[in-house]
Coordinates of C-alpha atoms in Angstrom, one line a residue:
M135 CA 189.3 207.3 6.0
I136 CA 190.8 203.8 5.9
D137 CA 194.5 203.0 6.2
V138 CA 195.1 200.8 3.2
L139 CA 193.2 200.3 -0.1
F140 CA 194.2 197.1 -1.9
V141 CA 193.7 197.1 -5.7
L142 CA 193.3 193.5 -6.9
D143 CA 192.7 191.6 -10.1
D144 CA 189.1 190.5 -9.4
K145 CA 186.3 190.8 -7.0
T146 CA 186.6 187.4 -5.3
E147 CA 190.4 187.2 -4.7
V148 CA 191.5 187.7 -1.1
P149 CA 195.3 187.3 -1.1
A150 CA 197.2 186.5 2.0
I151 CA 198.7 190.0 2.1
V152 CA 195.2 191.4 2.6
N153 CA 194.3 189.1 5.4
K154 CA 197.6 189.8 7.2
A155 CA 197.3 193.5 6.7
A156 CA 193.7 193.4 8.2
A157 CA 195.3 192.4 11.6
M158 CA 197.3 195.6 11.6
F159 CA 195.5 198.3 9.6
S160 CA 192.0 199.2 8.6
V161 CA 191.7 197.9 5.0
A162 CA 189.4 197.8 2.0
R163 CA 189.8 196.1 -1.4
I164 CA 188.6 196.8 -4.9
P165 CA 189.1 195.3 -8.3
A166 CA 191.4 197.3 -10.6
S167 CA 188.6 197.5 -13.1
D168 CA 186.4 199.4 -10.6
I169 CA 188.8 201.8 -9.0
K170 CA 187.8 205.5 -9.0
P171 CA 189.2 208.7 -7.6
D172 CA 186.8 208.6 -4.6
H173 CA 188.2 205.2 -3.6
V174 CA 191.8 206.6 -3.5
A175 CA 190.7 209.8 -1.7
R176 CA 189.3 207.7 1.2
A177 CA 192.6 205.8 1.7
R178 CA 195.8 206.8 3.3
V179 CA 197.8 204.2 1.4
V180 CA 197.1 202.4 -1.9
V181 CA 198.6 198.9 -2.4
V182 CA 198.3 197.6 -6.0
H183 CA 198.5 193.8 -6.0
A184 CA 197.5 192.9 -9.5
A185 CA 199.2 191.5 -12.6
L186 CA 198.5 194.8 -14.5
R187 CA 198.4 192.9 -17.8
S188 CA 195.3 194.9 -18.9
V189 CA 196.0 198.3 -20.3
G190 CA 192.5 199.3 -19.1
H191 CA 193.4 198.5 -15.5
V192 CA 196.6 200.5 -15.7
E193 CA 194.7 203.5 -17.2
R194 CA 192.1 203.3 -14.4
I195 CA 194.7 203.4 -11.7
E196 CA 196.3 206.3 -13.4
Q197 CA 193.0 208.2 -13.7
A198 CA 192.1 207.5 -10.1
S199 CA 195.3 208.9 -8.6
D200 CA 197.5 211.9 -9.4
E201 CA 201.2 211.7 -9.9
T202 CA 202.0 212.9 -6.4
R203 CA 199.8 210.3 -4.7
R204 CA 201.2 207.5 -6.8
R205 CA 204.8 208.5 -6.0
E206 CA 204.3 209.1 -2.3
D207 CA 201.3 207.0 -1.1
C208 CA 201.2 204.1 -3.5
I209 CA 202.9 200.6 -3.3
Y210 CA 203.0 197.9 -5.9
V211 CA 203.4 194.3 -4.9
A212 CA 204.1 191.9 -7.8
K213 CA 201.9 188.8 -7.9
G214 CA 204.5 186.4 -9.4
I215 CA 207.8 186.2 -11.3
D216 CA 206.3 188.0 -14.4
R217 CA 208.1 191.4 -14.5
A218 CA 205.4 193.0 -16.7
G219 CA 203.5 194.3 -13.6
I220 CA 206.6 195.8 -12.1
V221 CA 207.4 197.6 -15.4
Q222 CA 203.9 198.9 -15.6
A223 CA 203.9 200.1 -12.0
E224 CA 207.2 201.9 -12.5
S225 CA 206.0 203.4 -15.8
I226 CA 203.0 205.2 -14.0
G227 CA 205.3 206.4 -11.2
I228 CA 204.3 204.2 -8.3
G229 CA 206.9 205.1 -5.6
R230 CA 207.5 201.8 -3.9
V231 CA 207.7 198.5 -5.9
F232 CA 208.2 195.1 -4.4
A233 CA 208.9 191.9 -6.2
A234 CA 206.9 188.8 -5.3
H235 CA 209.9 187.2 -3.5
Q236 CA 210.4 190.0 -1.1
P237 CA 209.0 189.5 2.5
L238 CA 205.6 190.8 3.3
D239 CA 207.1 192.4 6.3
D240 CA 208.9 194.8 4.0
V241 CA 205.6 195.8 2.4
F242 CA 204.1 196.4 5.9
T243 CA 207.1 198.5 6.9
A244 CA 206.6 200.6 3.8
I245 CA 202.9 201.0 4.6
Q246 CA 203.8 202.1 8.2
A247 CA 206.4 204.6 6.9
I248 CA 203.7 206.3 4.8
L249 CA 201.3 206.4 7.8
N250 CA 204.1 207.8 10.0
R251 CA 204.9 210.5 7.5
E252 CA 201.2 211.5 7.3
L253 CA 201.1 211.7 11.1
S254 CA 204.3 213.7 11.3
N255 CA 202.8 216.2 8.8
K256 CA 199.6 216.5 10.8
L257 CA 201.6 217.2 14.0
T258 CA 203.4 220.2 12.4
G259 CA 203.0 223.2 14.6
H260 CA 202.4 221.2 17.8
P261 CA 205.0 221.7 20.6
A262 CA 208.1 219.5 20.4
S263 CA 207.2 217.8 23.7
V264 CA 203.8 216.7 22.3
V265 CA 205.3 215.5 19.0
Q266 CA 208.0 213.5 20.8
A267 CA 205.5 211.9 23.2
V268 CA 203.1 210.9 20.3
E269 CA 206.0 209.4 18.3
T270 CA 207.5 207.6 21.3
T271 CA 204.2 206.1 22.3
D272 CA 203.3 205.2 18.7
T273 CA 206.6 203.3 18.4
L274 CA 205.9 201.5 21.7
V275 CA 202.4 200.4 20.5
R276 CA 203.7 199.2 17.1
Q277 CA 206.7 197.3 18.6
V278 CA 204.5 195.6 21.2
A279 CA 201.9 194.7 18.6
A280 CA 204.5 193.2 16.3
A281 CA 205.9 191.1 19.2
M282 CA 202.5 189.9 20.2
R283 CA 201.6 188.8 16.6
A284 CA 205.0 186.9 16.4
D285 CA 204.6 185.4 19.9
A286 CA 207.9 187.1 20.8
P287 CA 209.0 188.8 24.1
L288 CA 207.4 192.1 24.5
P289 CA 209.8 195.1 24.0
L290 CA 209.0 197.1 27.1
R291 CA 212.2 199.2 27.1
L292 CA 210.2 202.1 25.6
L293 CA 207.5 201.9 28.3
S294 CA 209.2 204.2 30.8
A295 CA 210.3 206.7 28.1
S296 CA 206.7 206.8 26.8
S297 CA 205.3 207.4 30.2
Q298 CA 207.8 210.1 31.0
S299 CA 207.3 211.9 27.6
I300 CA 203.5 211.9 28.1
G301 CA 204.1 213.4 31.6
V302 CA 206.2 216.2 30.1
A303 CA 203.7 216.9 27.3
V304 CA 200.7 217.0 29.6
G305 CA 202.5 218.8 32.4
S306 CA 203.9 221.6 30.2
G307 CA 201.0 222.2 27.8
G308 CA 197.9 220.9 29.5
L309 CA 195.8 217.8 28.7
M310 CA 193.7 219.3 25.9
Q311 CA 196.8 220.1 23.9
W312 CA 197.7 216.4 24.2
I313 CA 194.2 215.2 23.3
N314 CA 194.1 217.5 20.3
A315 CA 197.3 216.0 19.0
V316 CA 196.4 212.4 19.7
E317 CA 193.1 212.8 17.8
L318 CA 195.2 213.2 14.6
H319 CA 196.4 209.6 14.8
H320 CA 195.1 207.3 12.2
S321 CA 194.6 204.3 14.5
Q322 CA 191.5 204.1 16.8
T323 CA 193.3 201.7 19.1
S324 CA 196.4 203.9 19.4
R325 CA 194.3 207.0 19.9
H326 CA 192.5 205.3 22.8
I327 CA 195.7 204.1 24.5
M328 CA 197.3 207.6 24.2
M329 CA 194.2 209.3 25.5
V330 CA 193.8 207.0 28.5
A331 CA 197.5 207.6 29.3
G332 CA 197.0 211.3 29.1
Y333 CA 194.0 211.2 31.4
A334 CA 195.8 208.9 33.8
D335 CA 198.7 211.3 34.1
A336 CA 196.4 214.2 34.7
F337 CA 194.3 212.3 37.3
A338 CA 197.5 211.2 39.1
R339 CA 198.6 214.9 39.3
T340 CA 195.2 215.9 40.6
L341 CA 195.3 213.4 43.3
G342 CA 198.8 214.5 44.2
L343 CA 200.4 211.1 43.7
S344 CA 204.1 210.5 43.9
G345 CA 206.2 210.5 40.8
S346 CA 206.7 206.7 41.0
D347 CA 202.9 206.1 41.5
T348 CA 202.2 208.4 38.6
A349 CA 204.6 206.6 36.4
L350 CA 203.2 203.2 37.4
F351 CA 199.6 204.3 36.7
T352 CA 200.6 205.8 33.3
E353 CA 202.5 202.7 32.3
A354 CA 199.5 200.6 33.3
S355 CA 197.3 202.8 31.2
L356 CA 199.6 202.4 28.2
L357 CA 199.4 198.6 28.4
H358 CA 195.8 198.1 29.7
D359 CA 194.5 197.2 26.2
V360 CA 197.5 195.3 25.1
G361 CA 195.3 192.2 24.5
K362 CA 193.4 194.1 21.8
L363 CA 196.6 194.0 19.7
F364 CA 195.8 190.3 19.1
I365 CA 192.4 191.2 17.6
P366 CA 192.0 192.2 13.9
I367 CA 191.5 195.9 13.3
S368 CA 188.5 194.9 11.1
I369 CA 186.8 193.9 14.4
L370 CA 188.1 196.6 16.7
E371 CA 187.2 199.4 14.3
K372 CA 184.1 197.9 12.7
A373 CA 181.5 200.6 11.9
G374 CA 178.4 198.4 12.3
P375 CA 177.1 196.2 15.1
L376 CA 179.4 193.4 16.3
S377 CA 178.3 189.8 15.9
D378 CA 178.3 187.5 18.9
A379 CA 181.5 185.9 17.8
E380 CA 183.2 189.3 17.3
R381 CA 182.0 190.5 20.7
K382 CA 183.4 187.4 22.4
A383 CA 186.7 187.9 20.6
I384 CA 187.0 191.4 22.0
M385 CA 186.1 190.2 25.5
T386 CA 189.1 187.9 25.4
H387 CA 191.5 190.9 25.4
P388 CA 192.0 191.2 29.2
L389 CA 193.1 187.6 29.6
R390 CA 195.2 187.6 26.5
G391 CA 196.9 190.9 27.4
A392 CA 197.7 189.7 31.0
K393 CA 199.1 186.4 29.7
A394 CA 201.4 188.2 27.2
L395 CA 202.7 190.6 29.9
K396 CA 203.2 187.8 32.4
R397 CA 205.1 185.4 30.2
D398 CA 208.3 187.5 30.1
N399 CA 208.3 188.6 33.8
A400 CA 209.2 192.1 32.5
A401 CA 206.1 194.0 33.5
H402 CA 205.2 195.2 37.0
P403 CA 202.6 192.9 38.7
L404 CA 200.2 195.8 39.1
V405 CA 200.5 196.6 35.4
I406 CA 199.6 192.9 34.6
A407 CA 196.7 193.1 37.0
A408 CA 195.5 196.3 35.3
A409 CA 195.5 194.6 31.9
R410 CA 193.5 191.7 33.3
S411 CA 191.1 193.5 35.5
H412 CA 190.2 197.0 34.0
H413 CA 186.8 195.7 33.0
E414 CA 185.9 194.5 36.5
Y415 CA 183.3 196.4 38.6
L416 CA 183.0 196.8 42.3
D417 CA 179.6 195.1 42.3
G418 CA 181.0 191.9 40.7
S419 CA 179.3 192.4 37.4
G420 CA 182.5 192.9 35.3
Y421 CA 184.8 190.4 33.5
P422 CA 186.8 188.2 33.2
D423 CA 186.9 187.1 36.9
K424 CA 183.8 188.7 38.4
L425 CA 186.0 190.4 41.0
A426 CA 184.2 192.6 43.6
G427 CA 185.0 195.2 46.3
D428 CA 188.4 194.9 47.9
Q429 CA 189.5 192.3 45.3
I430 CA 190.0 195.3 42.9
S431 CA 193.1 197.3 43.7
P432 CA 193.0 201.2 43.8
L433 CA 195.1 201.4 40.7
V434 CA 192.6 199.3 38.7
R435 CA 189.7 201.3 40.1
M436 CA 191.3 204.5 38.8
L437 CA 192.1 202.9 35.5
T438 CA 188.5 201.7 35.0
I439 CA 187.2 205.3 35.5
V440 CA 189.7 206.8 33.1
D441 CA 189.2 204.1 30.5
I442 CA 185.4 204.4 30.5
Y443 CA 185.5 208.2 30.3
S444 CA 188.0 208.2 27.5
A445 CA 186.0 205.6 25.5
L446 CA 182.8 207.7 25.9
T447 CA 184.4 211.0 24.9
E448 CA 186.2 209.5 21.8
E449 CA 184.8 209.5 18.4
R450 CA 184.6 205.9 17.1
A451 CA 183.7 204.4 13.7
Y452 CA 180.4 203.4 15.2
K453 CA 179.5 206.4 17.4
A454 CA 180.0 210.1 17.9
A455 CA 182.0 211.5 20.8
M456 CA 180.1 212.5 24.0
T457 CA 180.7 215.8 25.7
P458 CA 182.5 215.6 29.0
R459 CA 179.3 216.5 30.9
L460 CA 177.2 213.9 29.2
A461 CA 179.9 211.2 29.7
I462 CA 180.1 212.0 33.4
T463 CA 176.3 211.9 33.6
Q464 CA 176.3 208.4 32.1
M465 CA 179.1 207.2 34.4
A466 CA 177.2 208.6 37.4
G467 CA 174.4 206.2 36.5
M468 CA 176.8 203.2 37.0
K469 CA 176.0 203.1 40.7
G470 CA 177.8 200.5 42.7
K471 CA 180.2 199.7 39.8
L472 CA 182.8 202.5 40.2
D473 CA 184.7 203.7 43.2
A474 CA 182.4 206.6 44.3
R475 CA 185.2 208.7 45.9
L476 CA 187.6 208.4 43.0
F477 CA 184.8 209.1 40.5
A478 CA 183.9 212.3 42.4
A479 CA 187.5 213.4 42.3
F480 CA 187.7 212.6 38.6
R481 CA 184.4 214.3 37.9
D482 CA 185.6 217.5 39.6
M483 CA 188.8 217.4 37.5
V484 CA 187.3 217.0 34.1
L485 CA 184.4 219.4 34.7
N486 CA 186.7 222.1 36.0
P487 CA 186.5 224.9 33.3
V488 CA 190.3 225.4 33.3
F489 CA 191.2 221.8 33.7
G490 CA 192.2 221.0 30.1
S491 CA 194.6 223.9 29.8
Q492 CA 196.3 223.7 33.2
R493 CA 200.0 223.2 33.3
S494 CA 201.3 221.3 36.3
A495 CA 205.0 220.4 36.0
R496 CA 205.9 217.9 38.7
S497 CA 208.9 218.2 40.9
A498 CA 210.4 215.8 43.4
E499 CA 210.0 218.2 46.4
N500 CA 206.2 218.7 45.9
G501 CA 205.3 215.0 45.7
P502 CA 204.4 212.9 48.7
V503 CA 207.0 210.6 50.2
Q504 CA 204.7 207.6 50.4
D505 CA 203.7 205.6 47.3
C506 CA 200.0 204.8 47.5
L507 CA 199.2 202.7 44.4
A508 CA 202.3 200.6 44.6
N509 CA 201.4 199.7 48.1
G510 CA 197.7 199.0 47.4
I511 CA 196.6 202.0 49.4
H512 CA 193.6 204.0 48.3
P513 CA 194.8 207.5 47.2
L514 CA 192.2 209.3 49.2
D515 CA 193.3 207.4 52.3
C516 CA 197.0 208.0 51.7
G517 CA 197.3 211.5 53.1
V518 CA 198.3 213.0 49.7
F519 CA 195.1 215.2 49.5
S520 CA 194.7 218.2 51.7
H521 CA 191.7 218.0 54.1
T522 CA 189.8 220.6 52.0
A523 CA 190.6 218.8 48.7
G524 CA 189.5 215.5 50.2
Q525 CA 186.2 216.9 51.2
R526 CA 185.6 218.5 47.8
A527 CA 186.4 215.2 46.0
A528 CA 184.1 213.2 48.2
G529 CA 181.1 215.6 47.8

């Protein structure tokens, strides 16, 4: 499935609206003369941006989509001052019609509203805590993305609320319930951010971290890929091999994300460091700074493990999802790159047969007094594990 199908006048035309949309959504385009029901069936939203002067074009659009889809999932954007297209669009029941003089942001808001409605429908039946956490985090990601594209201050007021809501969802229903809901999201980037945040919360609970450390780690996970919001979806979610230029573009995301977080002085320094350094490895072979050993904080070491595992176990446009055991096996081969003790603890967590369904509501009295991550202390040296648990994680 793609997010938006643009129906245009001819095969060569690439209007500004298409290029701008490609930075926010997965898109495809097709001439009105070629549109078929299969094209509409593979798109969540259809945007008609054509003059519609041809009766044949109007008929093909009508034949390719039923009345309900045209009313609920279709948008018409006029090409100029000629009202003929608007009249034609309204006559076949297209639900949202925009004149040429209206801002493109209004069109994108309408697209997002349709996608939000689809997500809300898919989440029907999931616990209220899970739905709230998905919706809160989705809003956070969209607001941050819009601010980054506009070079505006990042709206991080939702960051704490998102972290807390994920904690409630994971703690009350178990991680797999969260993962199953997140997999329904239309955006690969948003799915990854939410999955990493869920694994981060669960890992922090397993390590027995304090509430403030857990919140810090979850917030870092929510913003670790913020730099990818600068990169067009057409590159991030490309089904085929990346070109050298596309790969280089993606590799800029740690620096771009850290720069965006740093400019407003609103994010915690460790969150900024996580955005910049989550692709660094202990052996110095990572990027962008070739950090090694003690140069990499415990929080970043944890995030790197969670990020890699989540990426391996997610289905992407270009690959199938790995099983947990296969992902752990592949990560075990990254000798010298990952923190061995933290990886052992994470491995034991995700391979535990009852792990995904465990509920672990946090309370102030069962958390450690000392903050480990915030003070740069390795969690397994912080006294939050019992002696037995520490031995098991290190084995």
